[in-house]
Coordinates of N, CA and C in Angstrom, one line a residue:
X141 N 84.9 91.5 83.6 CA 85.0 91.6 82.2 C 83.8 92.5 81.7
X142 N 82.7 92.5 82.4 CA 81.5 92.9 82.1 C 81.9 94.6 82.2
X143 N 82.3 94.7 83.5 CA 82.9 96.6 83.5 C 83.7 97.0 82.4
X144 N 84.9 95.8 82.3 CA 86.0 96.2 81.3 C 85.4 96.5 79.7
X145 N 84.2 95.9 79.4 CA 83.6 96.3 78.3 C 83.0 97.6 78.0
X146 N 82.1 97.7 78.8 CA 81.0 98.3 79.3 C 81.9 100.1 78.8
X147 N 83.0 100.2 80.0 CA 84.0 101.0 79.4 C 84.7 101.1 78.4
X148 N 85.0 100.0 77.8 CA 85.5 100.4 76.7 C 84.7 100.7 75.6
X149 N 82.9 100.6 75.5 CA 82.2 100.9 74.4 C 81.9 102.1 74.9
X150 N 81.7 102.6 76.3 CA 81.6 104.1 76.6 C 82.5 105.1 75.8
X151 N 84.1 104.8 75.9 CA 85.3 105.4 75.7 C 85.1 105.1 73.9
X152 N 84.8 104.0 73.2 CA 84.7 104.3 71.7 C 83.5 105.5 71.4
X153 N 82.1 105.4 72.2 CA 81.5 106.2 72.0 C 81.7 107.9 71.7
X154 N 82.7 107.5 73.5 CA 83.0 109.5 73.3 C 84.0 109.6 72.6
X155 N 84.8 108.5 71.9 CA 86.0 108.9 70.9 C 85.3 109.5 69.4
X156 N 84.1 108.6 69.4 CA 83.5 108.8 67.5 C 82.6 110.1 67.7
X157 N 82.7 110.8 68.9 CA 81.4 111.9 69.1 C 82.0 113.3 68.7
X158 N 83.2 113.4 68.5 CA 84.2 114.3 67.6 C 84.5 113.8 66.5
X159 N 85.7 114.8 66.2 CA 86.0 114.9 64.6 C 87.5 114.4 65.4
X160 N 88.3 113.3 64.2 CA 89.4 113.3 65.1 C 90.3 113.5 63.2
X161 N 91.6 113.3 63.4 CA 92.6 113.7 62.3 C 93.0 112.0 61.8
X162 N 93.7 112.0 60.5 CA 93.3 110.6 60.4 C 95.2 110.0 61.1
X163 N 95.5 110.8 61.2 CA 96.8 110.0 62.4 C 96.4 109.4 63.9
X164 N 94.8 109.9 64.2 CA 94.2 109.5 65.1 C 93.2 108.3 65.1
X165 N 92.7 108.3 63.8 CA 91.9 107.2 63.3 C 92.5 106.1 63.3
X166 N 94.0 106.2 62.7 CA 94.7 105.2 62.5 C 95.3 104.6 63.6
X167 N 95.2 105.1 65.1 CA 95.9 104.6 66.1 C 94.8 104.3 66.4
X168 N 93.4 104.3 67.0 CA 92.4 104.2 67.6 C 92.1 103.0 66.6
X169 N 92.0 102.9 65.6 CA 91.8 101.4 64.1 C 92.7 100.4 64.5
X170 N 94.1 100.9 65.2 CA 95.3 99.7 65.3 C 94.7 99.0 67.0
X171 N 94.4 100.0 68.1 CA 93.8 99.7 69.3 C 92.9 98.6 68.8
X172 N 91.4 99.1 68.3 CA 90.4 98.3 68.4 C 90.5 97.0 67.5
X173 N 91.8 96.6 66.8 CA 91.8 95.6 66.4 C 92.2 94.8 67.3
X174 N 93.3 94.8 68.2 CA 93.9 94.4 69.6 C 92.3 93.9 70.2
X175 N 91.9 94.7 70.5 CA 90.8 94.5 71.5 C 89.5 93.7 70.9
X176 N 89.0 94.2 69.7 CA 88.0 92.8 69.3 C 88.8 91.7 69.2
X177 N 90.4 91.3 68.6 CA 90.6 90.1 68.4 C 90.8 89.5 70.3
X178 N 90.9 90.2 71.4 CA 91.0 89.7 72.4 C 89.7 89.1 72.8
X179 N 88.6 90.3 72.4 CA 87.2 90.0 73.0 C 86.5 88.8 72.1
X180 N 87.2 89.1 71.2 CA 86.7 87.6 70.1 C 87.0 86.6 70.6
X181 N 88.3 86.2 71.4 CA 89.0 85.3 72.2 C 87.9 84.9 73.1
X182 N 87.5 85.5 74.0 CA 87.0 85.3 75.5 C 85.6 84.9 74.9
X183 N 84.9 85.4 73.9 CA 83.3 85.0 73.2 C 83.6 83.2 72.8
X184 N 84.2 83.1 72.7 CA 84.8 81.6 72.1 C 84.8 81.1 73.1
X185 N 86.1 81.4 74.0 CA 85.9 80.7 75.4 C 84.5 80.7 75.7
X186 N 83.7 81.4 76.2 CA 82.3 81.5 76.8 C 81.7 80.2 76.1
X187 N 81.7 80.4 75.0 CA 81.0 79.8 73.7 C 81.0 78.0 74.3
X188 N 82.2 78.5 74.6 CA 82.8 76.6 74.6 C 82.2 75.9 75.6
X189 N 82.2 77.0 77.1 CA 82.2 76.9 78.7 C 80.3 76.9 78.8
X190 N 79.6 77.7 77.5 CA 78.0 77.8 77.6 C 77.4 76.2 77.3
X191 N 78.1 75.8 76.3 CA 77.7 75.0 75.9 C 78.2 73.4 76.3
X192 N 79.5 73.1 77.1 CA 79.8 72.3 77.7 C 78.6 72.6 79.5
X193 N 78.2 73.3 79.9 CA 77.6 73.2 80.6 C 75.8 72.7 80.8
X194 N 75.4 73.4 78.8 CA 74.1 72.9 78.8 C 74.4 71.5 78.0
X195 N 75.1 70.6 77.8 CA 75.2 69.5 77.6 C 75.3 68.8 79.2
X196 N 76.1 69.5 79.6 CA 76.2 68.8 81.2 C 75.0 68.7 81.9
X197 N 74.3 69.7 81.6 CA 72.6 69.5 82.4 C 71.7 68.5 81.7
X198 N 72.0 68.6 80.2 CA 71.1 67.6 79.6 C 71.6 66.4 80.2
X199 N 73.1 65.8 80.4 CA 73.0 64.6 81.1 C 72.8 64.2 82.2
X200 N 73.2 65.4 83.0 CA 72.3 64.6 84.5 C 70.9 64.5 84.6
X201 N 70.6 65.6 83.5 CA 68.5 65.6 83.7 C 68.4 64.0 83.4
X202 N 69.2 63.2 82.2 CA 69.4 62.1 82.0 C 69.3 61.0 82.5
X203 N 69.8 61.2 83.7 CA 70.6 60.5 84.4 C 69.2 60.2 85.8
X204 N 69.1 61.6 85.7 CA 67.9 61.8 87.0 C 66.8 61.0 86.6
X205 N 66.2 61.1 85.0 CA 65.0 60.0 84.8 C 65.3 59.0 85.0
X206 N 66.5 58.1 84.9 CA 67.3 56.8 84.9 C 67.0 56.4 86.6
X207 N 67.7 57.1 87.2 CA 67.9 56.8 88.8 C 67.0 57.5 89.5
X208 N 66.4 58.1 89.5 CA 65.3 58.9 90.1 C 66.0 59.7 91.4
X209 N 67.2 59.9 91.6 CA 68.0 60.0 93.1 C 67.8 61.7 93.0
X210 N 67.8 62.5 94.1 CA 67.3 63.4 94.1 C 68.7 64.6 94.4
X211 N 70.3 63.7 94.3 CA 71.2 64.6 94.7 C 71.5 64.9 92.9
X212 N 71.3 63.7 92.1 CA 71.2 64.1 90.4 C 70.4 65.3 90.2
X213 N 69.5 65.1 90.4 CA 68.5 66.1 90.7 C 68.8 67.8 91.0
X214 N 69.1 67.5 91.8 CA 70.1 68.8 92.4 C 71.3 69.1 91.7
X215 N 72.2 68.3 91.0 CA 73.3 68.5 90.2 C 72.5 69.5 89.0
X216 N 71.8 68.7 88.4 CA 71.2 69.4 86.9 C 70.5 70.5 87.0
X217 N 69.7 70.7 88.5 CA 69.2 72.2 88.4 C 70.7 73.1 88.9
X218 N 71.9 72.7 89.3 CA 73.2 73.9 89.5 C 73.1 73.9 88.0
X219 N 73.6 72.9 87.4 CA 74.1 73.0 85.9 C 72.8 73.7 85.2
X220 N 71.7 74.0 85.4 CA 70.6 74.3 84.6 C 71.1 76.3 84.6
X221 N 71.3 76.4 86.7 CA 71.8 77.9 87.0 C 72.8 78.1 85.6
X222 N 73.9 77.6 86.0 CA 75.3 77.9 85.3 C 75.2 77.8 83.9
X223 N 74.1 77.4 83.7 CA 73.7 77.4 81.6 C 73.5 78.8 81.7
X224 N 72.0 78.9 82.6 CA 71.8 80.4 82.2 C 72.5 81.3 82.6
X225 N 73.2 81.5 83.3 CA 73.8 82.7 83.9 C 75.1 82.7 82.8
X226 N 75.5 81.8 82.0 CA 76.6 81.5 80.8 C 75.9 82.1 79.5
X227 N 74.5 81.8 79.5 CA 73.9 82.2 78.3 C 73.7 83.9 78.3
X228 N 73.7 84.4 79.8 CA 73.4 85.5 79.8 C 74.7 86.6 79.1
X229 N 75.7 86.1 80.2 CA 76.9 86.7 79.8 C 77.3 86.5 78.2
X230 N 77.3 85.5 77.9 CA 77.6 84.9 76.0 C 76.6 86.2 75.3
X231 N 75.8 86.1 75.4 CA 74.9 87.4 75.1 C 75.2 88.7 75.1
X232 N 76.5 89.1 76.2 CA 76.5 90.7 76.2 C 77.3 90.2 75.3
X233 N 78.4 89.3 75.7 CA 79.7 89.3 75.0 C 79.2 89.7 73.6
X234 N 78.5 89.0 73.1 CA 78.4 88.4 71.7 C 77.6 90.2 71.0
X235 N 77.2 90.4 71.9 CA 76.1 91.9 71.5 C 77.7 93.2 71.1
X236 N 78.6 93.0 72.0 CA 79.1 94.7 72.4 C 80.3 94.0 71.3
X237 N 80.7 92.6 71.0 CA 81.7 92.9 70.3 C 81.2 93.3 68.8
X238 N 79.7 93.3 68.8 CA 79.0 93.5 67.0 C 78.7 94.6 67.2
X239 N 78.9 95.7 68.7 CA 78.5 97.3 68.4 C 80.3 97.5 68.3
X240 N 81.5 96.7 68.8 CA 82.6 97.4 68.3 C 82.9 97.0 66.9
X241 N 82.6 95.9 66.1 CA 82.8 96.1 64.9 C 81.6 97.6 64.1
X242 N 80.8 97.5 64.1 CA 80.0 98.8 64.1 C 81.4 100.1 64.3
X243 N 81.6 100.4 65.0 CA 82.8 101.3 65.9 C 83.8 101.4 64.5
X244 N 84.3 99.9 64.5 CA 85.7 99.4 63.5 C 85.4 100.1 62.4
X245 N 84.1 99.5 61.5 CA 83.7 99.8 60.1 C 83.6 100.9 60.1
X246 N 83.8 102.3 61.1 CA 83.6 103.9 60.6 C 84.9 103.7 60.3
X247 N 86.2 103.2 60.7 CA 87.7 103.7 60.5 C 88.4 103.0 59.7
X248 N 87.7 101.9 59.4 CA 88.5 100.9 58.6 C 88.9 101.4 57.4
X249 N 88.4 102.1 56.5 CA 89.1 102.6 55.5 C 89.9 104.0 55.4
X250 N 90.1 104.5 56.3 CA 91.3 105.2 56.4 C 92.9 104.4 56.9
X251 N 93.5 105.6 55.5 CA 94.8 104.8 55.7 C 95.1 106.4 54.9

């Protein structure tokens, strides 16, 4: 997902770096609605999956002061990984879909 972005703000980049006609504005405006309301999809998902996981760590950290057992222990530092490496990604996500609205708002008012 991370490539599929990555490329697609490259390719908005070199599309806004010319002068385009507005029959072209208007197809490239219909595209990038397709595509933020998708990428707005998957930021949600993340959203859901970042934060179902740092609840998950807070309860076995929970759990670990309770029982002192050292495999709890080991559960909430994975869950501690999978927070952050969720918070990481939630982060681009959440960054490149606010440079494609940026992108959007040059074309939005042609019609």
């Amino acid at each position: 997902m991370t490539k599929e972005i990555r490329a697609y703000l490259a390719l908005l980049e070199q599309f806004f770096s010319v002068e385009h006609t507005e029959e072209e504005l208007l197809k490239m405006r219909a595209e990038m609605l397709k595509r933020i309301e998708f990428y707005q999809h998957e930021r949600l998902i993340h959203l859901i999956v970042t934060m179902s996981f740092a609840v998950f760590f807070l309860l076995s950290l929970m759990m670990y002061f309770s029982a002192r057992q050292i495999g709890i222990l080991l559960l909430a530092v994975l869950f501690l990984i999978m927070t952050v490496a969720y918070i990481k990604h939630y982060y681009f996500l959440e960054n490149s879909v606010q440079k494609m609205y940026k992108f959007y708002y040059k074309v939005e008012k042609v019609e």
